[in-house]
Coordinates of C-alpha atoms in Angstrom, one line a residue:
X1 CA -3.4 5.7 21.6
X2 CA -3.1 7.0 25.0
X3 CA -3.6 10.2 24.5
X4 CA -4.7 12.7 21.5
X5 CA -2.0 14.6 19.7
X6 CA -1.9 18.4 20.6
X7 CA -2.6 20.5 17.8
X8 CA 0.6 22.6 18.5
X9 CA 2.7 19.6 17.5
X10 CA 4.5 19.9 14.4
X11 CA 6.8 17.8 12.2
X12 CA 10.2 17.1 13.6
X13 CA 12.0 17.7 10.2
X14 CA 9.9 20.4 8.4
X15 CA 7.9 22.0 11.1
X16 CA 4.7 21.2 9.2
X17 CA 1.5 21.1 11.1
X18 CA -0.3 18.0 12.5
X19 CA 2.2 15.1 12.0
X20 CA 0.5 11.9 11.5
X21 CA 3.6 9.3 11.6
X22 CA 6.0 8.8 14.2
X23 CA 9.7 7.5 13.9
X24 CA 9.9 5.1 16.8
X25 CA 13.6 4.9 17.2
X26 CA 14.1 8.5 16.6
X27 CA 11.3 10.0 19.4
X28 CA 9.9 12.2 16.7
X29 CA 6.6 12.9 15.1
X30 CA 6.5 13.5 11.3
X31 CA 4.4 14.6 8.4
X32 CA 3.4 12.4 5.4
X33 CA 5.8 14.3 3.1
X34 CA 8.8 13.6 5.5
X35 CA 7.7 10.3 6.2
X36 CA 7.8 9.2 2.5
X37 CA 11.6 9.8 2.8
X38 CA 12.1 8.2 6.2
X39 CA 10.3 4.9 4.5
X40 CA 12.9 4.8 1.7
X41 CA 15.7 4.9 4.1
X42 CA 14.8 1.4 5.7
X43 CA 14.1 0.5 9.3
X44 CA 17.5 0.4 10.1
X45 CA 17.3 4.0 10.0
X46 CA 13.9 5.1 10.8
X47 CA 11.1 2.9 12.2
X48 CA 7.9 4.5 11.2
X49 CA 4.1 4.0 12.3
X50 CA 1.1 5.6 11.8
X51 CA -0.2 7.4 14.8
X52 CA -3.8 6.6 14.3
X53 CA -4.1 3.4 11.8
X54 CA -1.4 1.2 13.1
X55 CA -1.9 -0.7 16.2
X56 CA 0.4 0.3 18.8
X57 CA 1.5 -1.1 22.6
X58 CA 0.3 1.8 24.7
X59 CA 3.7 2.0 26.5
X60 CA 5.6 2.3 23.1
X61 CA 3.4 5.0 21.8
X62 CA 4.0 6.6 25.4
X63 CA 7.9 6.4 25.0
X64 CA 7.7 8.3 21.8
X65 CA 5.2 10.7 23.1
X66 CA 7.6 11.3 26.2
X67 CA 10.8 11.6 23.9
X68 CA 9.0 14.2 21.5
X69 CA 7.8 16.0 24.3
X70 CA 11.0 16.4 26.0
X71 CA 13.0 17.7 23.1
X72 CA 14.4 14.4 21.5
X73 CA 14.5 16.1 18.2
X74 CA 17.4 18.3 19.3
X75 CA 19.6 15.4 19.6
X76 CA 19.4 14.7 15.7
X77 CA 19.7 18.6 15.2
X78 CA 22.0 19.7 17.7
X79 CA 24.5 21.7 15.4
X80 CA 21.7 23.5 13.9
X81 CA 20.7 25.0 17.2
X82 CA 23.9 26.8 17.2
X83 CA 23.7 30.4 16.0
X84 CA 26.7 29.7 13.8
X85 CA 24.7 27.3 11.8
X86 CA 22.4 30.2 10.4
X87 CA 25.3 32.4 9.4
X88 CA 26.9 29.5 7.5
X89 CA 23.7 28.8 5.4
X90 CA 22.8 25.6 7.2
X91 CA 19.1 25.0 8.1
X92 CA 16.5 22.7 8.6
X93 CA 13.6 21.7 6.1
X94 CA 10.5 24.0 6.0
X95 CA 7.1 22.8 4.9
X96 CA 7.2 24.8 1.6
X97 CA 10.4 22.8 0.5
X98 CA 9.9 20.3 -2.2
X99 CA 10.3 16.7 -1.0
X100 CA 13.0 16.1 -3.7
X101 CA 15.6 17.3 -3.2
X102 CA 15.2 19.7 -0.4
X103 CA 13.3 17.8 2.4
X104 CA 15.0 14.1 1.1
X105 CA 18.8 15.7 1.3
X106 CA 18.1 16.9 4.8
X107 CA 16.4 13.9 6.2
X108 CA 19.1 11.6 4.8
X109 CA 22.0 14.1 6.3
X110 CA 19.9 14.2 9.7
X111 CA 19.2 10.4 10.4
X112 CA 21.4 8.5 7.8
X113 CA 24.6 10.8 8.0
X114 CA 24.0 12.1 11.5
X115 CA 25.6 15.2 10.1
X116 CA 24.0 17.3 13.1
X117 CA 24.4 15.2 16.1
X118 CA 26.8 16.2 18.8
X119 CA 30.2 14.9 18.2
X120 CA 32.3 13.6 21.3
X121 CA 36.0 14.8 21.3
X122 CA 38.1 12.6 19.2
X123 CA 40.0 9.6 20.9
X124 CA 42.4 7.3 19.6
X125 CA 40.5 4.3 21.3
X126 CA 37.2 4.2 19.9
X127 CA 36.2 1.1 21.8
X128 CA 36.8 2.7 25.2
X129 CA 34.5 5.7 24.5
X130 CA 31.6 3.3 23.2
X131 CA 32.4 1.3 26.6
X132 CA 32.2 4.6 28.6
X133 CA 28.9 5.7 26.9
X134 CA 27.3 2.3 27.7
X135 CA 28.5 2.4 31.2
X136 CA 26.7 5.7 31.5
X137 CA 23.2 4.2 29.8
X138 CA 23.5 1.4 32.3
X139 CA 23.3 3.8 35.1
X140 CA 21.0 6.1 33.6
X141 CA 18.2 3.7 32.8
X142 CA 17.3 3.4 36.5
X143 CA 15.8 7.1 36.1
X144 CA 12.8 8.2 33.8
X145 CA 15.4 10.6 31.9
X146 CA 14.5 9.0 28.3
X147 CA 16.2 11.7 26.2
X148 CA 19.5 11.2 28.1
X149 CA 19.4 7.5 27.2
X150 CA 18.5 8.3 23.6
X151 CA 21.2 10.8 23.3
X152 CA 23.9 7.9 24.8
X153 CA 22.4 5.6 22.1
X154 CA 22.9 7.9 19.5
X155 CA 26.5 8.5 20.3
X156 CA 27.2 4.7 20.3
X157 CA 26.3 3.2 23.6
X158 CA 25.4 -0.5 23.5
X159 CA 21.6 -1.5 24.5
X160 CA 23.1 -5.1 25.2
X161 CA 26.2 -3.9 27.0
X162 CA 27.2 -6.6 29.6
X163 CA 28.5 -4.5 32.5
X164 CA 31.6 -6.7 33.9
X165 CA 31.7 -5.1 37.2
X166 CA 28.0 -5.3 37.8
X167 CA 27.3 -8.5 36.0
X168 CA 24.1 -7.3 34.0
X169 CA 22.8 -5.3 31.2
X170 CA 20.9 -2.1 31.1
X171 CA 17.6 -3.8 30.7
X172 CA 18.4 -6.0 34.0
X173 CA 18.8 -2.5 35.6
X174 CA 15.5 -0.8 34.1
X175 CA 13.6 -3.7 34.7
X176 CA 14.5 -3.9 38.5
X177 CA 13.5 -0.2 38.8
X178 CA 10.3 -0.6 37.1
X179 CA 11.3 1.8 34.2
X180 CA 9.0 0.4 31.5
X181 CA 9.4 3.0 29.2
X182 CA 13.2 2.7 29.4
X183 CA 12.8 -0.9 28.6
X184 CA 10.7 0.3 25.5
X185 CA 13.6 2.5 24.6
X186 CA 16.2 -0.3 25.1
X187 CA 14.2 -2.8 23.2
X188 CA 13.8 -0.5 20.0
X189 CA 17.6 -0.5 20.0
X190 CA 18.1 -4.4 20.2
X191 CA 18.2 -5.2 23.8
X192 CA 17.2 -8.8 24.4
X193 CA 14.5 -9.5 27.0
X194 CA 16.0 -13.2 27.5
X195 CA 19.3 -12.3 28.4
X196 CA 20.8 -13.7 31.7
X197 CA 22.6 -11.9 34.3
X198 CA 25.6 -13.3 36.3
X199 CA 23.1 -14.9 38.6
X200 CA 21.1 -16.6 35.6
X201 CA 18.3 -14.3 36.0
X202 CA 16.8 -12.4 33.0
X203 CA 15.2 -9.0 33.0
X204 CA 11.6 -10.5 33.1
X205 CA 12.6 -12.0 36.3
X206 CA 13.5 -8.7 38.1
X207 CA 10.4 -6.9 36.7
X208 CA 8.4 -10.0 38.3
X209 CA 10.3 -9.9 41.5
X210 CA 9.7 -6.2 41.9
X211 CA 6.1 -6.5 41.7
X212 CA 6.2 -4.6 38.1
X213 CA 3.6 -7.0 36.4
X214 CA 3.0 -4.7 33.5
X215 CA 6.5 -4.3 32.7
X216 CA 6.9 -8.3 32.9
X217 CA 4.3 -8.9 30.5
X218 CA 5.5 -6.3 28.3
X219 CA 9.0 -7.9 28.1
X220 CA 7.5 -11.2 27.4
X221 CA 5.7 -9.7 24.4
X222 CA 8.8 -8.1 23.2
X223 CA 10.6 -11.4 23.5
X224 CA 8.2 -12.7 21.0
X225 CA 7.5 -9.8 18.8
X226 CA 9.1 -11.1 15.5
X227 CA 6.7 -14.4 15.5
X228 CA 3.6 -12.1 17.2
X229 CA 4.1 -9.6 14.5
X230 CA 4.3 -12.4 11.5
X231 CA 1.1 -14.4 13.2
X232 CA -1.0 -11.0 13.5
X233 CA -0.1 -10.2 9.9
X234 CA -1.7 -13.4 8.5
X235 CA -4.8 -13.7 10.8
X236 CA -5.1 -10.6 13.0
X237 CA -4.5 -12.5 16.3
X238 CA -1.8 -12.7 18.8
X239 CA -0.7 -15.7 21.3
X240 CA -1.8 -15.5 24.7
X241 CA 1.4 -15.6 26.6
X242 CA -0.1 -14.9 30.1
X243 CA -1.7 -18.4 29.5
X244 CA 1.7 -20.0 28.2
X245 CA 0.6 -19.8 24.3
X246 CA 3.6 -18.3 22.8
X247 CA 2.8 -19.1 18.9
X248 CA -0.1 -18.9 16.7
X249 CA 0.4 -20.9 13.2
X250 CA -2.3 -19.9 11.2
X251 CA -3.7 -21.8 8.2
X252 CA -4.1 -20.7 4.7
X253 CA -7.6 -19.2 4.0
X254 CA -8.6 -21.6 1.4
X255 CA -6.6 -24.6 2.4
X256 CA -4.4 -24.6 -0.3
X257 CA -0.8 -24.5 1.2
X258 CA 1.4 -25.1 -1.7
X259 CA 2.8 -28.6 -1.6
X260 CA 4.7 -28.7 -4.8
X261 CA 8.0 -30.2 -4.8
X262 CA 9.9 -27.0 -4.9
X263 CA 7.8 -25.5 -1.6
X264 CA 8.8 -28.9 0.2
X265 CA 12.3 -28.6 -1.1
X266 CA 12.4 -25.1 0.3
X267 CA 10.8 -26.1 3.6
X268 CA 13.4 -28.6 4.0
X269 CA 16.1 -26.1 3.4
X270 CA 14.4 -23.6 6.0
X271 CA 14.8 -26.4 8.7
X272 CA 18.3 -27.2 7.8
X273 CA 19.5 -23.6 8.4
X274 CA 21.6 -22.8 11.4
X275 CA 19.7 -20.6 14.2
X276 CA 21.7 -17.8 13.1
X277 CA 20.9 -17.8 9.6
X278 CA 17.4 -18.7 10.5
X279 CA 17.0 -16.0 12.7
X280 CA 18.6 -13.6 9.8
X281 CA 15.9 -14.9 7.3
X282 CA 13.0 -14.5 10.1
X283 CA 14.3 -10.8 10.7
X284 CA 14.1 -10.2 6.8
X285 CA 10.8 -11.6 6.7
X286 CA 9.6 -9.4 9.6
X287 CA 11.0 -6.3 7.8
X288 CA 9.1 -7.3 4.4
X289 CA 5.9 -7.6 6.7
X290 CA 6.6 -4.1 8.2
X291 CA 6.9 -2.7 4.6
X292 CA 3.9 -4.2 3.2
X293 CA 1.6 -3.2 6.0
X294 CA 3.2 0.4 5.8
X295 CA 2.3 0.6 2.0
X296 CA -1.1 -0.7 3.0
X297 CA -1.7 2.2 5.6
X298 CA 0.0 4.6 3.2
X299 CA -2.6 3.7 0.4
X300 CA -5.4 3.9 2.7
X301 CA -4.4 7.6 4.4
X302 CA -3.2 9.3 1.2
X303 CA -5.5 11.2 -1.0
X304 CA -5.9 9.6 -4.5
X305 CA -3.7 12.3 -6.3
X306 CA -0.7 11.3 -4.2
X307 CA -1.0 7.6 -5.2
X308 CA 1.0 8.0 -8.4
X309 CA 3.7 10.2 -7.3
X310 CA 7.1 9.7 -5.7
X311 CA 6.0 9.5 -2.2
X312 CA 4.6 5.9 -2.9
X313 CA 7.9 4.2 -4.1
X314 CA 9.2 1.7 -1.8
X315 CA 8.8 -1.4 -4.1
X316 CA 11.3 -3.6 -2.0
X317 CA 13.4 -3.3 1.0
X318 CA 16.1 -0.8 1.3
X319 CA 19.6 -1.8 1.1
X320 CA 21.0 -2.2 4.6
X321 CA 25.2 -1.4 4.2
X322 CA 25.4 -3.6 7.4
X323 CA 24.4 -6.7 5.7
X324 CA 26.3 -8.6 2.9
X325 CA 25.1 -8.2 -0.8
X326 CA 23.8 -11.9 -0.8
X327 CA 21.5 -11.0 1.9
X328 CA 20.3 -7.6 0.7
X329 CA 19.6 -9.4 -2.7
X330 CA 17.4 -12.0 -0.8
X331 CA 15.7 -9.3 1.3
X332 CA 14.6 -7.6 -2.3
X333 CA 13.4 -10.7 -3.6
X334 CA 10.8 -10.9 -1.0
X335 CA 8.9 -8.2 -2.8
X336 CA 8.3 -10.4 -5.6
X337 CA 6.3 -12.9 -3.8
X338 CA 2.6 -12.6 -4.1
X339 CA 0.4 -12.8 -1.2
X340 CA 0.1 -16.6 -1.5
X341 CA 3.6 -17.3 -1.8
X342 CA 4.4 -15.0 1.1
X343 CA 1.8 -16.1 3.4
X344 CA 3.4 -19.9 2.6
X345 CA 6.6 -18.6 3.6
X346 CA 5.7 -16.9 6.7
X347 CA 3.8 -19.9 7.8
X348 CA 6.6 -22.1 7.3
X349 CA 9.1 -19.8 9.2
X350 CA 6.4 -19.6 12.2
X351 CA 6.3 -23.6 12.2
X352 CA 10.0 -23.7 12.2
X353 CA 10.5 -21.1 15.1
X354 CA 8.2 -23.1 17.4
X355 CA 10.0 -26.4 16.4
X356 CA 13.2 -24.7 17.3
X357 CA 12.4 -23.3 20.6
X358 CA 11.0 -26.6 21.4
X359 CA 13.6 -29.3 20.1
X360 CA 17.1 -29.1 18.8
X361 CA 17.4 -27.9 15.2
X362 CA 18.2 -30.2 12.5
X363 CA 21.8 -30.2 11.4
X364 CA 23.0 -28.8 8.1
X365 CA 26.1 -28.9 5.8
X366 CA 25.0 -26.2 3.8
X367 CA 23.5 -22.8 4.9
X368 CA 22.0 -21.0 2.0
X369 CA 19.2 -18.5 2.6
X370 CA 19.4 -17.3 -0.9
X371 CA 18.6 -20.9 -2.1
X372 CA 15.6 -20.8 -0.2
X373 CA 14.4 -17.7 -1.6
X374 CA 15.2 -18.8 -4.8
X375 CA 13.3 -22.2 -4.7
X376 CA 10.1 -20.5 -3.4
X377 CA 10.1 -17.9 -5.9
X378 CA 11.4 -20.0 -8.8
X379 CA 7.8 -21.7 -9.1
X380 CA 6.2 -18.7 -10.4
X381 CA 9.3 -17.9 -12.5
X382 CA 9.2 -21.1 -14.5
X383 CA 5.4 -20.8 -15.1
X384 CA 5.9 -17.4 -16.8
X385 CA 5.9 -17.2 -20.5
X386 CA 7.2 -13.7 -20.5
X387 CA 8.8 -13.2 -17.3
X388 CA 9.7 -9.8 -17.7
X389 CA 8.6 -8.3 -14.3
X390 CA 11.5 -6.1 -12.6
X391 CA 13.7 -8.1 -10.3
X392 CA 13.8 -5.4 -7.7
X393 CA 17.5 -6.0 -7.3
X394 CA 19.4 -2.7 -6.8
X395 CA 22.6 -4.6 -6.1
X396 CA 24.2 -6.9 -8.7
X397 CA 23.9 -10.6 -8.4
X398 CA 25.7 -13.4 -10.5
X399 CA 23.4 -16.3 -9.0
X400 CA 20.2 -15.6 -11.0
X401 CA 21.5 -17.6 -14.3
X402 CA 19.1 -20.5 -13.4
X403 CA 16.1 -17.8 -13.7
X404 CA 16.8 -15.7 -16.6
X405 CA 19.4 -14.7 -19.1
X406 CA 21.8 -12.0 -18.8
X407 CA 20.1 -9.7 -21.6
X408 CA 16.5 -10.2 -19.9
X409 CA 18.0 -9.2 -16.8
X410 CA 19.9 -6.2 -18.3
X411 CA 16.5 -5.0 -19.8
X412 CA 14.9 -5.4 -16.6
X413 CA 17.2 -3.5 -14.7
X414 CA 17.2 -0.9 -17.4
X415 CA 13.3 -0.6 -16.9
X416 CA 13.5 -0.5 -13.2
X417 CA 16.4 2.3 -13.4
X418 CA 14.3 4.4 -15.4
X419 CA 10.8 3.9 -13.6
X420 CA 11.4 2.8 -10.2
X421 CA 14.7 4.3 -8.8
X422 CA 14.8 7.7 -6.8
X423 CA 17.2 9.5 -9.0
X424 CA 16.5 13.1 -10.2
X425 CA 15.2 11.9 -13.5
X426 CA 12.4 9.8 -12.1
X427 CA 11.5 12.6 -9.4
X428 CA 11.2 15.1 -12.0
X429 CA 9.1 12.7 -14.1
X430 CA 6.9 12.1 -11.0
X431 CA 6.4 15.9 -10.2
X432 CA 5.3 16.6 -13.8
X433 CA 2.9 13.8 -13.1
X434 CA 1.8 15.5 -9.7
X435 CA 1.4 18.6 -11.6
X436 CA -0.7 17.1 -14.3
X437 CA -2.9 15.6 -11.8
X438 CA -3.5 18.8 -10.2
X439 CA -4.3 20.4 -13.5
X440 CA -6.8 17.9 -14.6
X441 CA -8.7 17.6 -11.1
X442 CA -11.4 19.9 -12.0
X443 CA -12.4 17.9 -14.9
X444 CA -12.1 14.2 -13.1
X445 CA -15.9 14.2 -11.7
X446 CA -17.3 15.3 -15.1
X447 CA -15.3 12.7 -16.9
X448 CA -16.3 10.0 -14.5
X449 CA -20.0 10.9 -14.8
X450 CA -19.7 10.7 -18.8
X451 CA -18.1 7.4 -18.5
X452 CA -20.4 6.0 -16.1
X453 CA -22.9 6.8 -18.8
X454 CA -21.4 5.4 -21.7
X455 CA -20.0 2.3 -20.1
X456 CA -23.8 1.3 -18.6
X457 CA -24.7 -0.9 -21.6
X458 CA -21.4 -2.1 -22.6
X459 CA -17.7 -2.5 -21.5
X460 CA -15.1 -2.2 -23.8
X461 CA -12.9 -5.7 -24.3
X462 CA -9.4 -5.5 -23.4
X463 CA -6.8 -7.6 -25.2
X464 CA -5.0 -7.6 -21.8
X465 CA -7.6 -9.0 -19.8
X466 CA -8.9 -12.3 -21.3
X467 CA -9.7 -14.2 -18.2
X468 CA -13.3 -14.9 -17.7
X469 CA -14.7 -12.7 -14.6
X470 CA -17.8 -14.7 -14.0
X471 CA -16.2 -18.0 -12.7
X472 CA -17.4 -19.4 -9.6
X473 CA -14.6 -19.8 -7.0
X474 CA -15.4 -23.5 -6.1
X475 CA -17.2 -25.0 -8.9
X476 CA -15.0 -27.6 -10.3
X477 CA -11.3 -28.8 -9.5
X478 CA -10.2 -26.7 -12.8
X479 CA -11.8 -23.6 -11.4
X480 CA -9.8 -24.1 -8.1
X481 CA -6.7 -24.4 -10.0
X482 CA -7.6 -21.4 -11.8
X483 CA -8.0 -19.4 -8.5
X484 CA -4.9 -20.4 -7.4
X485 CA -3.0 -19.6 -10.5
X486 CA -4.7 -16.2 -10.7
X487 CA -2.6 -15.6 -7.5
X488 CA 0.6 -16.2 -9.3
X489 CA 3.0 -13.0 -9.8
X490 CA 1.9 -11.1 -13.0
X491 CA 3.6 -12.1 -16.1
X492 CA 2.7 -15.9 -15.7
X493 CA 0.7 -17.7 -18.3
X494 CA -2.8 -17.3 -16.3
X495 CA -3.2 -13.9 -18.2
X496 CA -1.4 -14.5 -21.7
X497 CA -0.6 -11.7 -24.0
X498 CA -3.0 -12.8 -26.9
X499 CA -2.1 -10.0 -29.7
X500 CA -2.1 -11.7 -33.0
X501 CA 1.6 -12.7 -33.9
X502 CA 1.1 -10.9 -37.1
X503 CA 0.2 -7.6 -35.6
X504 CA 3.0 -5.3 -35.8
X505 CA 4.2 -3.4 -32.4
X506 CA 2.6 0.0 -32.3
X507 CA 4.6 2.6 -30.9
X508 CA 1.5 5.0 -30.4
X509 CA 0.4 5.2 -27.0
X510 CA -2.7 7.5 -25.4
X511 CA -2.3 10.9 -24.1
X512 CA -0.6 11.4 -20.7
X513 CA -3.8 13.4 -19.5
X514 CA -6.1 10.5 -20.6
X515 CA -4.1 7.9 -18.7
X516 CA -4.0 10.2 -15.7
X517 CA -7.7 10.4 -15.6
X518 CA -8.2 6.8 -16.1
X519 CA -5.7 6.4 -13.0
X520 CA -7.9 8.8 -10.9
X521 CA -10.6 6.6 -11.3
X522 CA -8.8 3.7 -10.4
X523 CA -7.2 5.0 -7.3
X524 CA -10.6 6.5 -6.1
X525 CA -12.0 3.1 -6.3
X526 CA -8.6 1.5 -4.2
X527 CA -9.3 4.0 -1.8
X528 CA -12.8 3.0 -1.2
X529 CA -11.8 -0.6 -1.1
X530 CA -9.1 0.3 1.3
X531 CA -11.6 2.3 3.6
X532 CA -14.0 -1.0 3.6
X533 CA -10.7 -3.0 4.8
X534 CA -10.1 -0.7 7.6
X535 CA -13.7 -0.5 8.7
X536 CA -14.0 -4.5 8.4
X537 CA -16.8 -4.1 5.8
X538 CA -16.0 -7.5 4.2
X539 CA -19.3 -7.1 2.2
X540 CA -18.0 -4.2 0.3
X541 CA -15.3 -6.0 -1.1
X542 CA -16.7 -7.6 -4.3
X543 CA -18.7 -4.6 -5.3
X544 CA -15.5 -2.4 -4.9
X545 CA -13.5 -5.1 -6.8
X546 CA -16.0 -5.1 -9.8
X547 CA -15.4 -1.3 -9.9
X548 CA -12.1 -1.4 -10.0
X549 CA -12.3 -4.3 -12.8
X550 CA -14.3 -2.0 -14.8
X551 CA -12.0 0.9 -14.4
X552 CA -9.1 -1.1 -15.2
X553 CA -10.6 -2.7 -18.4
X554 CA -11.2 1.0 -19.5
X555 CA -7.5 1.9 -18.7
X556 CA -6.2 -0.9 -20.8
X557 CA -8.4 -0.2 -23.7
X558 CA -6.8 3.2 -24.2
X559 CA -3.6 1.3 -25.1
X560 CA -2.8 -0.5 -28.5
X561 CA -3.2 -4.2 -28.7
X562 CA 0.4 -4.9 -28.7
X563 CA 2.6 -1.9 -27.5
X564 CA 6.0 -1.5 -28.6
X565 CA 7.3 -0.9 -25.0
X566 CA 8.2 -3.7 -22.8
X567 CA 7.2 -1.6 -19.7
X568 CA 4.0 -0.7 -21.0
X569 CA 3.4 -4.5 -21.8
X570 CA 4.7 -5.5 -18.5
X571 CA 2.6 -2.8 -16.7
X572 CA -0.5 -3.9 -18.4
X573 CA -0.1 -7.3 -17.4
X574 CA 0.4 -6.6 -13.8
X575 CA -2.6 -4.0 -14.1
X576 CA -5.2 -6.7 -15.5
X577 CA -3.9 -9.8 -13.7
X578 CA -3.7 -8.0 -10.3
X579 CA -7.5 -6.6 -10.9
X580 CA -8.7 -10.4 -11.6
X581 CA -6.8 -11.6 -8.6
X582 CA -8.6 -8.9 -6.4
X583 CA -12.0 -10.1 -7.9
X584 CA -11.3 -13.8 -7.0
X585 CA -10.1 -12.7 -3.5
X586 CA -12.8 -10.5 -2.7
X587 CA -15.4 -13.3 -4.1
X588 CA -14.1 -15.4 -1.2
X589 CA -15.9 -12.9 1.3
X590 CA -19.5 -13.4 -0.3
X591 CA -22.2 -14.7 2.0
X592 CA -23.2 -18.1 1.3
X593 CA -20.2 -18.6 -0.6
X594 CA -18.9 -22.4 -0.4
X595 CA -15.6 -21.1 -0.4
X596 CA -15.8 -18.3 2.3
X597 CA -12.4 -18.2 4.2
X598 CA -12.2 -19.4 7.8
X599 CA -9.7 -16.5 8.4
X600 CA -10.9 -13.4 6.7
X601 CA -7.8 -11.5 7.8
X602 CA -5.9 -13.3 5.5
X603 CA -8.0 -12.7 2.6
X604 CA -7.9 -8.9 3.6
X605 CA -4.2 -9.0 3.6
X606 CA -4.1 -10.5 -0.2
X607 CA -7.0 -7.9 -1.2
X608 CA -4.4 -5.1 0.1
X609 CA -1.6 -6.6 -1.8
X610 CA -3.5 -6.8 -5.0
X611 CA -4.8 -3.1 -4.6
X612 CA -1.4 -2.2 -3.9
X613 CA -0.2 -4.1 -7.2
X614 CA -3.0 -2.2 -9.0
X615 CA -2.1 1.2 -7.7
X616 CA 1.7 0.3 -8.7
X617 CA 0.8 -0.7 -12.2
X618 CA -1.4 2.3 -12.9
X619 CA 1.7 4.6 -11.7
X620 CA 4.1 2.7 -13.7
X621 CA 1.7 3.6 -16.9
X622 CA 1.4 6.9 -15.9
X623 CA 5.2 7.3 -15.6
X624 CA 6.2 5.7 -19.0
X625 CA 3.2 7.6 -21.1
X626 CA 4.5 10.7 -19.8
X627 CA 8.3 10.0 -20.3
X628 CA 7.3 8.5 -23.9
X629 CA 5.1 11.4 -24.8
X630 CA 7.7 13.9 -23.9
X631 CA 10.2 12.4 -26.1

């Protein structure tokens, strides 16, 4: 961070103290609670970054700080500043308001509906208005007045506008004038540093010609931002653009790239996409990387009692109404990839991006992004014995008949609607859970102490965790296969439901309070693991994973051998298989282990994903238990 936030700074949406997140494209700082709503809107509405725990290009942070300090928030709240708004009862949220519905409704109105933005007088020809605004933007970027340019962009000015008389774009003008913060703002709104003007020169050329070396180097970084972000996600390194290295293609940590026929077919289809569709897929994967990384930061920075509240629910990429339903379905399916599958897809995209830049793309008679996503994700689907993990599709699809029956999809969607939607019933349930957590807070430490004493000599067996936890990672070929299979999405045959077939399903569930207490144990241990990941204490991974595994086993032991509820069975399977996968990943960092990865960063990403899955499953169990016990 270029400078420390002043204590006087407040959340742009509710005026709460000490905001710890930023909305980059809105030029505002926001608090945790308001950020939880921003995250659910999607990056096309608000691009959020944590101010301390997310890496920042210095000039990008400086751009956001400049906008915030110069009143950018008034752009989004223009009409609320009018005294008539107070008279009519319209007001912004305050820190004491509930997240749902109060803060959420205000934030959606402010950023999604742009309800308070200053409106221009209506004209018959909207395109002329947009052209006029873009011309104003074109001339404004030569100055340092960022908020004026943001206001023009908010009204519809186009960042990539090509001025017919001047023969260039706003980014050419900003680069020639050495306005690096204007260049950052334009890039956030989609300006392309590789665009040529009427003389064949790019903004990078003008920055170098004017002696603005820092700006020139930053523009090159922006040009490769998508592939740089994907590489950094996998291996924690970025290419050295100054020395002509523009791509890093990481290797899988355990050298076990998926070489199945399905994976090969998916890679071939990826290569056959047109450049346009390949770019769309790459942008969607970029958004999924952002979602996963933001979730990891969120888990690491929230206190344990919020891990099971509504503020964590961003289980897949939110729908972007500008995209087709097919593309939105494909984007949401990315959330179903486990860490290994997602890393394989990211590496394939990086490899093909490099190939496309260096040579001609392969021709294709059929461009189908959805088929690629289906093919890659189909592998863990066909291995599943009881594949009832929610689809995470909020839009209807008629193309999934090869993966599941209509009936099972209806059951999945029903579970999804009742437990992962942001509707009023679910919010109420989450708030009940939050209140219960607060009420039982004083008893937790005492319970944990008693639990440690009770479990010193024995650990209860769980009917949902029959995987051996003393397997050495690299002893035999079969154990290597077991380790790979442990990374398959929960619900596969690596963690079968072994309850006896003659045992009747039991409707009896443990008390909500007991489940909440065990969830507290799990989430506290997860926080310890995430802190270790943040501080690069890799030797702490394995002990943390063991404690999480014990806590998960104790949680699963609360439930009957064969619960009646499909959601409970699914959540227990996700909980226990994720805990086992977590142990398997963490063992790779043990000193002297033959399987020690060449790239610890990738293992860390997989560890974070497993921790997220465990927290998500625990939240689901609390939610469904609360719901069932209240009936």
